């Protein structure tokens, strides 16, 4: 299996034909794994797994022949490229620019929500893909400042209606149920999206200066949340508060988040 960057095999289908990818940071990690797809739809750079051969040279020699049949718009082939060359900067690095124009900022966080909507609802039929590490460091801005989500190292695919148990991701962006290693599902990504949206809009880091032990007592258990800017649109402030509710059942799903963000930005569905 060949992987590009920090990615993880979430799902395998042995009926798929092999695809080869050559990249400057490709490493051999296994054998006899059938490929999935590399998505760019809905603001995702999603590099999955590839059939392994004995040497990198063998993969290179097969690259052109094996990838010629791939023509779908949802597949991108990236020969001799690595993630940093595609993603010019992350949202974290772009805070200073982003916070100058709130509508621009909200447009970027809408794109993050659209990427999550694709993961939760469309990526794998009958399953939900949880990113589990939604934070500014894992969101890039490509050409035209189009948002690209990456780093699927902690991602998992689960059957709809099921849940996972265990900690994952950055503590300050993790939902309470995740930070306390309780069962969690797609609503955990919704919580993380809200913290990311707040961070990008405010230009600040959530819960900065709070230590790990205090985080559990004040945030995960006590329900402390960042203070929203009173100048932000009322609907946006309400959405953030809904999304970072301590009760996952009270959070909207990501599809509703997308609808509400488009209404805030007056974007046609």
PDB file of C-alpha atoms in Angstrom:
ATOM      1  CA  UNK A   1       0.000   0.000   0.000  1.00  0.00           C
ATOM      2  CA  UNK A   2       1.248   3.466  -0.809  1.00  0.00           C
ATOM      3  CA  UNK A   3       0.066   6.475   1.148  1.00  0.00           C
ATOM      4  CA  UNK A   4       0.614  10.163   0.488  1.00  0.00           C
ATOM      5  CA  UNK A   5       0.959  12.327   3.566  1.00  0.00           C
ATOM      6  CA  UNK A   6      -0.986  11.629   6.737  1.00  0.00           C
ATOM      7  CA  UNK A   7      -3.824   9.512   5.450  1.00  0.00           C
ATOM      8  CA  UNK A   8      -5.484   6.304   6.497  1.00  0.00           C
ATOM      9  CA  UNK A   9      -7.382   3.550   4.744  1.00  0.00           C
ATOM     10  CA  UNK A  10     -10.985   3.944   5.822  1.00  0.00           C
ATOM     11  CA  UNK A  11     -12.653   1.441   3.540  1.00  0.00           C
ATOM     12  CA  UNK A  12     -11.545  -1.123   0.984  1.00  0.00           C
ATOM     13  CA  UNK A  13     -13.283  -2.622  -2.009  1.00  0.00           C
ATOM     14  CA  UNK A  14     -11.421  -5.455  -3.667  1.00  0.00           C
ATOM     15  CA  UNK A  15     -13.487  -5.033  -6.837  1.00  0.00           C
ATOM     16  CA  UNK A  16     -11.862  -1.716  -7.699  1.00  0.00           C
ATOM     17  CA  UNK A  17      -9.142  -1.604 -10.310  1.00  0.00           C
ATOM     18  CA  UNK A  18      -5.666  -0.541  -9.192  1.00  0.00           C
ATOM     19  CA  UNK A  19      -4.531   3.043  -9.497  1.00  0.00           C
ATOM     20  CA  UNK A  20      -0.948   4.156  -9.036  1.00  0.00           C
ATOM     21  CA  UNK A  21       0.302   7.399  -7.573  1.00  0.00           C
ATOM     22  CA  UNK A  22       3.846   8.675  -7.435  1.00  0.00           C
ATOM     23  CA  UNK A  23       4.771  11.444  -5.035  1.00  0.00           C
ATOM     24  CA  UNK A  24       7.807  12.943  -3.369  1.00  0.00           C
ATOM     25  CA  UNK A  25       6.671  11.749   0.054  1.00  0.00           C
ATOM     26  CA  UNK A  26       5.270   8.347  -0.883  1.00  0.00           C
ATOM     27  CA  UNK A  27       6.266   5.515   1.412  1.00  0.00           C
ATOM     28  CA  UNK A  28       5.663   1.784   1.262  1.00  0.00           C
ATOM     29  CA  UNK A  29       3.595   0.610   4.218  1.00  0.00           C
ATOM     30  CA  UNK A  30       2.147  -2.757   3.207  1.00  0.00           C
ATOM     31  CA  UNK A  31       1.128  -5.087   0.420  1.00  0.00           C
ATOM     32  CA  UNK A  32      -1.857  -6.238  -1.631  1.00  0.00           C
ATOM     33  CA  UNK A  33      -4.235  -3.396  -0.838  1.00  0.00           C
ATOM     34  CA  UNK A  34      -6.696  -2.299  -3.480  1.00  0.00           C
ATOM     35  CA  UNK A  35      -7.083   1.414  -4.057  1.00  0.00           C
ATOM     36  CA  UNK A  36      -9.899   3.702  -3.262  1.00  0.00           C
ATOM     37  CA  UNK A  37     -10.255   7.158  -4.684  1.00  0.00           C
ATOM     38  CA  UNK A  38      -8.679  10.575  -4.368  1.00  0.00           C
ATOM     39  CA  UNK A  39     -11.465  13.103  -4.034  1.00  0.00           C
ATOM     40  CA  UNK A  40     -11.353  16.821  -4.716  1.00  0.00           C
ATOM     41  CA  UNK A  41     -15.103  17.346  -4.670  1.00  0.00           C
ATOM     42  CA  UNK A  42     -16.524  19.520  -1.917  1.00  0.00           C
ATOM     43  CA  UNK A  43     -13.135  20.941  -0.961  1.00  0.00           C
ATOM     44  CA  UNK A  44     -11.377  17.679  -0.127  1.00  0.00           C
ATOM     45  CA  UNK A  45      -7.939  16.460  -1.039  1.00  0.00           C
ATOM     46  CA  UNK A  46      -8.418  12.846  -0.119  1.00  0.00           C
ATOM     47  CA  UNK A  47      -5.646  10.418  -0.992  1.00  0.00           C
ATOM     48  CA  UNK A  48      -6.444   6.810  -0.157  1.00  0.00           C
ATOM     49  CA  UNK A  49      -4.500   3.611  -0.736  1.00  0.00           C
ATOM     50  CA  UNK A  50      -2.764   2.166  -3.733  1.00  0.00           C
ATOM     51  CA  UNK A  51      -1.635  -1.264  -4.848  1.00  0.00           C
ATOM     52  CA  UNK A  52       1.912  -1.894  -3.752  1.00  0.00           C
ATOM     53  CA  UNK A  53       4.724  -3.228  -5.845  1.00  0.00           C
ATOM     54  CA  UNK A  54       8.252  -4.200  -4.926  1.00  0.00           C
ATOM     55  CA  UNK A  55       9.927  -0.906  -5.791  1.00  0.00           C
ATOM     56  CA  UNK A  56       9.008   2.718  -6.310  1.00  0.00           C
ATOM     57  CA  UNK A  57      10.456   2.445  -9.814  1.00  0.00           C
ATOM     58  CA  UNK A  58       7.919  -0.233 -10.664  1.00  0.00           C
ATOM     59  CA  UNK A  59       5.105   2.024  -9.527  1.00  0.00           C
ATOM     60  CA  UNK A  60       6.519   4.870 -11.624  1.00  0.00           C
ATOM     61  CA  UNK A  61       6.724   2.731 -14.739  1.00  0.00           C
ATOM     62  CA  UNK A  62       3.070   1.772 -14.396  1.00  0.00           C
ATOM     63  CA  UNK A  63       1.799   5.249 -13.553  1.00  0.00           C
ATOM     64  CA  UNK A  64       0.826   6.552 -16.988  1.00  0.00           C
ATOM     65  CA  UNK A  65      -0.635   3.277 -18.258  1.00  0.00           C
ATOM     66  CA  UNK A  66      -2.678   2.542 -15.153  1.00  0.00           C
ATOM     67  CA  UNK A  67      -4.084   6.022 -14.618  1.00  0.00           C
ATOM     68  CA  UNK A  68      -5.092   6.670 -18.214  1.00  0.00           C
ATOM     69  CA  UNK A  69      -8.633   5.234 -17.737  1.00  0.00           C
ATOM     70  CA  UNK A  70      -9.306   7.459 -14.731  1.00  0.00           C
ATOM     71  CA  UNK A  71     -11.437  10.332 -15.980  1.00  0.00           C
ATOM     72  CA  UNK A  72     -14.031  11.039 -13.315  1.00  0.00           C
ATOM     73  CA  UNK A  73     -14.080  14.551 -11.934  1.00  0.00           C
ATOM     74  CA  UNK A  74     -13.984  13.134  -8.415  1.00  0.00           C
ATOM     75  CA  UNK A  75     -10.543  11.595  -8.836  1.00  0.00           C
ATOM     76  CA  UNK A  76      -7.328  13.567  -8.829  1.00  0.00           C
ATOM     77  CA  UNK A  77      -3.921  12.102  -9.609  1.00  0.00           C
ATOM     78  CA  UNK A  78      -0.950  13.932  -8.189  1.00  0.00           C
ATOM     79  CA  UNK A  79       2.346  12.756  -9.692  1.00  0.00           C
ATOM     80  CA  UNK A  80       5.441  14.172  -7.979  1.00  0.00           C
ATOM     81  CA  UNK A  81       3.453  16.474  -5.719  1.00  0.00           C
ATOM     82  CA  UNK A  82       3.098  16.527  -1.982  1.00  0.00           C
ATOM     83  CA  UNK A  83       0.418  18.076   0.174  1.00  0.00           C
ATOM     84  CA  UNK A  84       2.413  21.229   1.088  1.00  0.00           C
ATOM     85  CA  UNK A  85       2.862  22.132  -2.588  1.00  0.00           C
ATOM     86  CA  UNK A  86      -0.889  21.992  -3.162  1.00  0.00           C
ATOM     87  CA  UNK A  87      -2.082  23.649   0.018  1.00  0.00           C
ATOM     88  CA  UNK A  88      -0.379  27.020   0.095  1.00  0.00           C
ATOM     89  CA  UNK A  89      -1.270  27.819   3.690  1.00  0.00           C
ATOM     90  CA  UNK A  90      -3.581  26.714   6.444  1.00  0.00           C
ATOM     91  CA  UNK A  91      -6.439  28.639   7.964  1.00  0.00           C
ATOM     92  CA  UNK A  92      -4.343  28.966  11.101  1.00  0.00           C
ATOM     93  CA  UNK A  93      -1.617  30.747   9.151  1.00  0.00           C
ATOM     94  CA  UNK A  94      -4.237  32.879   7.412  1.00  0.00           C
ATOM     95  CA  UNK A  95      -5.963  34.227  10.535  1.00  0.00           C
ATOM     96  CA  UNK A  96      -4.653  37.767  10.058  1.00  0.00           C
ATOM     97  CA  UNK A  97      -6.092  38.069   6.558  1.00  0.00           C
ATOM     98  CA  UNK A  98      -9.259  36.138   7.268  1.00  0.00           C
ATOM     99  CA  UNK A  99     -10.393  38.284  10.174  1.00  0.00           C
ATOM    100  CA  UNK A 100     -10.272  41.484   8.099  1.00  0.00           C
ATOM    101  CA  UNK A 101     -13.345  40.494   6.097  1.00  0.00           C
ATOM    102  CA  UNK A 102     -16.010  38.600   8.019  1.00  0.00           C
ATOM    103  CA  UNK A 103     -17.950  37.562   4.912  1.00  0.00           C
ATOM    104  CA  UNK A 104     -14.768  36.147   3.408  1.00  0.00           C
ATOM    105  CA  UNK A 105     -14.109  34.324   6.669  1.00  0.00           C
ATOM    106  CA  UNK A 106     -17.620  32.906   6.860  1.00  0.00           C
ATOM    107  CA  UNK A 107     -17.305  31.742   3.267  1.00  0.00           C
ATOM    108  CA  UNK A 108     -14.239  29.679   4.190  1.00  0.00           C
ATOM    109  CA  UNK A 109     -15.893  28.068   7.224  1.00  0.00           C
ATOM    110  CA  UNK A 110     -18.913  27.276   5.048  1.00  0.00           C
ATOM    111  CA  UNK A 111     -16.579  25.367   2.731  1.00  0.00           C
ATOM    112  CA  UNK A 112     -15.240  23.420   5.704  1.00  0.00           C
ATOM    113  CA  UNK A 113     -18.819  22.502   6.594  1.00  0.00           C
ATOM    114  CA  UNK A 114     -19.426  21.403   2.992  1.00  0.00           C
ATOM    115  CA  UNK A 115     -16.361  19.160   3.161  1.00  0.00           C
ATOM    116  CA  UNK A 116     -17.680  17.574   6.347  1.00  0.00           C
ATOM    117  CA  UNK A 117     -21.112  17.191   4.771  1.00  0.00           C
ATOM    118  CA  UNK A 118     -19.520  15.176   1.987  1.00  0.00           C
ATOM    119  CA  UNK A 119     -17.700  12.990   4.507  1.00  0.00           C
ATOM    120  CA  UNK A 120     -20.755  12.383   6.650  1.00  0.00           C
ATOM    121  CA  UNK A 121     -23.326  11.857   3.911  1.00  0.00           C
ATOM    122  CA  UNK A 122     -21.774  10.956   0.576  1.00  0.00           C
ATOM    123  CA  UNK A 123     -18.211   9.671   0.789  1.00  0.00           C
ATOM    124  CA  UNK A 124     -19.044   6.005   1.395  1.00  0.00           C
ATOM    125  CA  UNK A 125     -22.586   4.726   0.701  1.00  0.00           C
ATOM    126  CA  UNK A 126     -24.247   3.498   3.862  1.00  0.00           C
ATOM    127  CA  UNK A 127     -21.481   4.796   6.100  1.00  0.00           C
ATOM    128  CA  UNK A 128     -20.429   7.976   7.865  1.00  0.00           C
ATOM    129  CA  UNK A 129     -16.814   9.105   7.678  1.00  0.00           C
ATOM    130  CA  UNK A 130     -15.756  10.951  10.815  1.00  0.00           C
ATOM    131  CA  UNK A 131     -12.752  13.225  10.397  1.00  0.00           C
ATOM    132  CA  UNK A 132     -12.132  13.394  14.174  1.00  0.00           C
ATOM    133  CA  UNK A 133      -9.418  16.048  13.957  1.00  0.00           C
ATOM    134  CA  UNK A 134     -11.086  19.165  12.567  1.00  0.00           C
ATOM    135  CA  UNK A 135      -8.858  22.131  13.418  1.00  0.00           C
ATOM    136  CA  UNK A 136      -7.175  24.984  11.538  1.00  0.00           C
ATOM    137  CA  UNK A 137      -3.905  23.076  11.102  1.00  0.00           C
ATOM    138  CA  UNK A 138      -5.741  20.481   9.006  1.00  0.00           C
ATOM    139  CA  UNK A 139      -7.489  22.922   6.685  1.00  0.00           C
ATOM    140  CA  UNK A 140      -5.606  24.439   3.778  1.00  0.00           C
ATOM    141  CA  UNK A 141      -6.278  27.202   1.311  1.00  0.00           C
ATOM    142  CA  UNK A 142      -5.533  26.260  -2.260  1.00  0.00           C
ATOM    143  CA  UNK A 143      -5.689  28.282  -5.462  1.00  0.00           C
ATOM    144  CA  UNK A 144      -8.321  30.989  -5.253  1.00  0.00           C
ATOM    145  CA  UNK A 145      -8.463  30.470  -1.487  1.00  0.00           C
ATOM    146  CA  UNK A 146     -10.617  27.383  -1.913  1.00  0.00           C
ATOM    147  CA  UNK A 147     -10.630  25.386   1.307  1.00  0.00           C
ATOM    148  CA  UNK A 148      -9.015  21.943   1.242  1.00  0.00           C
ATOM    149  CA  UNK A 149      -9.397  19.495   4.110  1.00  0.00           C
ATOM    150  CA  UNK A 150      -6.582  17.066   4.774  1.00  0.00           C
ATOM    151  CA  UNK A 151      -4.910  14.822   7.380  1.00  0.00           C
ATOM    152  CA  UNK A 152      -7.232  11.842   7.700  1.00  0.00           C
ATOM    153  CA  UNK A 153      -4.892   9.983  10.043  1.00  0.00           C
ATOM    154  CA  UNK A 154      -7.527   9.755  12.795  1.00  0.00           C
ATOM    155  CA  UNK A 155     -10.540   9.382  10.515  1.00  0.00           C
ATOM    156  CA  UNK A 156     -12.877   6.425  10.766  1.00  0.00           C
ATOM    157  CA  UNK A 157     -15.786   5.136   8.714  1.00  0.00           C
ATOM    158  CA  UNK A 158     -18.717   3.816  10.729  1.00  0.00           C
ATOM    159  CA  UNK A 159     -22.152   2.508   9.861  1.00  0.00           C
ATOM    160  CA  UNK A 160     -24.897   5.102  10.094  1.00  0.00           C
ATOM    161  CA  UNK A 161     -26.341   5.207  13.580  1.00  0.00           C
ATOM    162  CA  UNK A 162     -23.227   3.691  15.140  1.00  0.00           C
ATOM    163  CA  UNK A 163     -20.610   5.382  17.292  1.00  0.00           C
ATOM    164  CA  UNK A 164     -16.954   5.201  18.310  1.00  0.00           C
ATOM    165  CA  UNK A 165     -15.279   5.326  21.698  1.00  0.00           C
ATOM    166  CA  UNK A 166     -11.930   6.928  22.504  1.00  0.00           C
ATOM    167  CA  UNK A 167     -10.082  10.220  22.464  1.00  0.00           C
ATOM    168  CA  UNK A 168      -9.032  11.720  19.133  1.00  0.00           C
ATOM    169  CA  UNK A 169      -7.666  14.971  17.795  1.00  0.00           C
ATOM    170  CA  UNK A 170      -6.624  18.203  19.458  1.00  0.00           C
ATOM    171  CA  UNK A 171      -8.111  18.570  22.933  1.00  0.00           C
ATOM    172  CA  UNK A 172      -9.106  22.219  22.528  1.00  0.00           C
ATOM    173  CA  UNK A 173     -11.197  21.397  19.417  1.00  0.00           C
ATOM    174  CA  UNK A 174     -12.505  18.033  20.641  1.00  0.00           C
ATOM    175  CA  UNK A 175     -16.130  17.585  21.627  1.00  0.00           C
ATOM    176  CA  UNK A 176     -16.707  16.807  25.320  1.00  0.00           C
ATOM    177  CA  UNK A 177     -17.737  13.247  24.552  1.00  0.00           C
ATOM    178  CA  UNK A 178     -14.498  12.742  22.622  1.00  0.00           C
ATOM    179  CA  UNK A 179     -12.213  14.311  25.233  1.00  0.00           C
ATOM    180  CA  UNK A 180     -13.794  12.105  27.902  1.00  0.00           C
ATOM    181  CA  UNK A 181     -13.508   8.970  25.711  1.00  0.00           C
ATOM    182  CA  UNK A 182     -17.272   8.483  25.552  1.00  0.00           C
ATOM    183  CA  UNK A 183     -19.217   7.138  22.545  1.00  0.00           C
ATOM    184  CA  UNK A 184     -19.321   9.714  19.764  1.00  0.00           C
ATOM    185  CA  UNK A 185     -20.525  10.060  16.193  1.00  0.00           C
ATOM    186  CA  UNK A 186     -20.778  12.691  13.476  1.00  0.00           C
ATOM    187  CA  UNK A 187     -21.963  15.383  15.907  1.00  0.00           C
ATOM    188  CA  UNK A 188     -18.424  15.428  17.338  1.00  0.00           C
ATOM    189  CA  UNK A 189     -17.188  16.839  14.011  1.00  0.00           C
ATOM    190  CA  UNK A 190     -19.965  19.454  14.195  1.00  0.00           C
ATOM    191  CA  UNK A 191     -18.692  20.592  17.593  1.00  0.00           C
ATOM    192  CA  UNK A 192     -15.131  20.805  16.246  1.00  0.00           C
ATOM    193  CA  UNK A 193     -16.374  22.780  13.238  1.00  0.00           C
ATOM    194  CA  UNK A 194     -17.910  25.357  15.591  1.00  0.00           C
ATOM    195  CA  UNK A 195     -14.647  25.789  17.507  1.00  0.00           C
ATOM    196  CA  UNK A 196     -12.748  26.105  14.224  1.00  0.00           C
ATOM    197  CA  UNK A 197     -15.266  28.659  12.927  1.00  0.00           C
ATOM    198  CA  UNK A 198     -14.936  30.684  16.128  1.00  0.00           C
ATOM    199  CA  UNK A 199     -11.135  30.536  15.945  1.00  0.00           C
ATOM    200  CA  UNK A 200     -10.999  31.688  12.333  1.00  0.00           C
ATOM    201  CA  UNK A 201     -13.564  34.459  12.826  1.00  0.00           C
ATOM    202  CA  UNK A 202     -11.956  35.755  16.017  1.00  0.00           C
ATOM    203  CA  UNK A 203      -8.324  35.234  15.079  1.00  0.00           C
ATOM    204  CA  UNK A 204      -7.798  33.574  18.453  1.00  0.00           C
ATOM    205  CA  UNK A 205      -7.088  30.124  19.825  1.00  0.00           C
ATOM    206  CA  UNK A 206      -9.953  28.631  21.834  1.00  0.00           C
ATOM    207  CA  UNK A 207      -9.292  27.970  25.528  1.00  0.00           C
ATOM    208  CA  UNK A 208      -5.790  29.393  25.317  1.00  0.00           C
ATOM    209  CA  UNK A 209      -3.969  29.195  28.616  1.00  0.00           C
ATOM    210  CA  UNK A 210      -6.217  26.488  30.037  1.00  0.00           C
ATOM    211  CA  UNK A 211      -4.288  23.408  31.155  1.00  0.00           C
ATOM    212  CA  UNK A 212      -5.420  19.855  30.558  1.00  0.00           C
ATOM    213  CA  UNK A 213      -6.862  19.238  34.018  1.00  0.00           C
ATOM    214  CA  UNK A 214      -8.665  22.586  34.032  1.00  0.00           C
ATOM    215  CA  UNK A 215      -9.964  21.893  30.530  1.00  0.00           C
ATOM    216  CA  UNK A 216     -11.809  18.794  31.679  1.00  0.00           C
ATOM    217  CA  UNK A 217     -13.397  20.521  34.669  1.00  0.00           C
ATOM    218  CA  UNK A 218     -14.200  23.840  32.971  1.00  0.00           C
ATOM    219  CA  UNK A 219     -14.912  22.874  29.351  1.00  0.00           C
ATOM    220  CA  UNK A 220     -15.701  19.171  28.958  1.00  0.00           C
ATOM    221  CA  UNK A 221     -17.713  18.916  32.173  1.00  0.00           C
ATOM    222  CA  UNK A 222     -18.422  22.535  33.129  1.00  0.00           C
ATOM    223  CA  UNK A 223     -19.612  23.629  29.682  1.00  0.00           C
ATOM    224  CA  UNK A 224     -17.363  26.684  29.299  1.00  0.00           C
ATOM    225  CA  UNK A 225     -17.201  27.967  25.722  1.00  0.00           C
ATOM    226  CA  UNK A 226     -15.431  30.856  23.960  1.00  0.00           C
ATOM    227  CA  UNK A 227     -17.024  34.289  24.123  1.00  0.00           C
ATOM    228  CA  UNK A 228     -18.591  35.265  20.805  1.00  0.00           C
ATOM    229  CA  UNK A 229     -18.049  38.705  19.329  1.00  0.00           C
ATOM    230  CA  UNK A 230     -21.232  40.778  19.768  1.00  0.00           C
ATOM    231  CA  UNK A 231     -20.669  42.332  16.329  1.00  0.00           C
ATOM    232  CA  UNK A 232     -21.023  39.008  14.515  1.00  0.00           C
ATOM    233  CA  UNK A 233     -24.341  38.243  12.787  1.00  0.00           C
ATOM    234  CA  UNK A 234     -26.925  36.993  15.269  1.00  0.00           C
ATOM    235  CA  UNK A 235     -27.613  33.883  13.191  1.00  0.00           C
ATOM    236  CA  UNK A 236     -23.917  32.983  13.163  1.00  0.00           C
ATOM    237  CA  UNK A 237     -23.608  33.392  16.924  1.00  0.00           C
ATOM    238  CA  UNK A 238     -26.679  31.232  17.450  1.00  0.00           C
ATOM    239  CA  UNK A 239     -25.336  28.570  15.101  1.00  0.00           C
ATOM    240  CA  UNK A 240     -22.029  28.380  16.957  1.00  0.00           C
ATOM    241  CA  UNK A 241     -23.795  27.988  20.285  1.00  0.00           C
ATOM    242  CA  UNK A 242     -26.057  25.286  18.867  1.00  0.00           C
ATOM    243  CA  UNK A 243     -23.093  23.404  17.403  1.00  0.00           C
ATOM    244  CA  UNK A 244     -20.955  23.439  20.532  1.00  0.00           C
ATOM    245  CA  UNK A 245     -23.718  22.289  22.851  1.00  0.00           C
ATOM    246  CA  UNK A 246     -22.489  19.805  25.430  1.00  0.00           C
ATOM    247  CA  UNK A 247     -25.306  17.467  24.403  1.00  0.00           C
ATOM    248  CA  UNK A 248     -24.647  15.933  20.961  1.00  0.00           C
ATOM    249  CA  UNK A 249     -28.381  15.353  20.474  1.00  0.00           C
ATOM    250  CA  UNK A 250     -28.968  19.114  20.606  1.00  0.00           C
ATOM    251  CA  UNK A 251     -26.393  19.904  17.928  1.00  0.00           C
ATOM    252  CA  UNK A 252     -27.553  20.253  14.316  1.00  0.00           C
ATOM    253  CA  UNK A 253     -26.203  17.774  11.821  1.00  0.00           C
ATOM    254  CA  UNK A 254     -23.680  19.077   9.336  1.00  0.00           C
ATOM    255  CA  UNK A 255     -26.250  19.321   6.518  1.00  0.00           C
ATOM    256  CA  UNK A 256     -28.258  21.770   8.630  1.00  0.00           C
ATOM    257  CA  UNK A 257     -25.072  23.700   9.382  1.00  0.00           C
ATOM    258  CA  UNK A 258     -24.471  24.119   5.645  1.00  0.00           C
ATOM    259  CA  UNK A 259     -28.040  25.322   5.063  1.00  0.00           C
ATOM    260  CA  UNK A 260     -27.843  27.830   7.903  1.00  0.00           C
ATOM    261  CA  UNK A 261     -24.421  29.118   6.840  1.00  0.00           C
ATOM    262  CA  UNK A 262     -25.685  29.662   3.301  1.00  0.00           C
ATOM    263  CA  UNK A 263     -28.631  31.611   4.697  1.00  0.00           C
ATOM    264  CA  UNK A 264     -26.252  33.767   6.730  1.00  0.00           C
ATOM    265  CA  UNK A 265     -24.204  34.456   3.613  1.00  0.00           C
ATOM    266  CA  UNK A 266     -27.277  34.710   1.350  1.00  0.00           C
ATOM    267  CA  UNK A 267     -25.933  31.908  -0.822  1.00  0.00           C
ATOM    268  CA  UNK A 268     -28.427  29.984  -2.944  1.00  0.00           C
ATOM    269  CA  UNK A 269     -28.737  26.291  -1.935  1.00  0.00           C
TER     270      UNK A 269
END
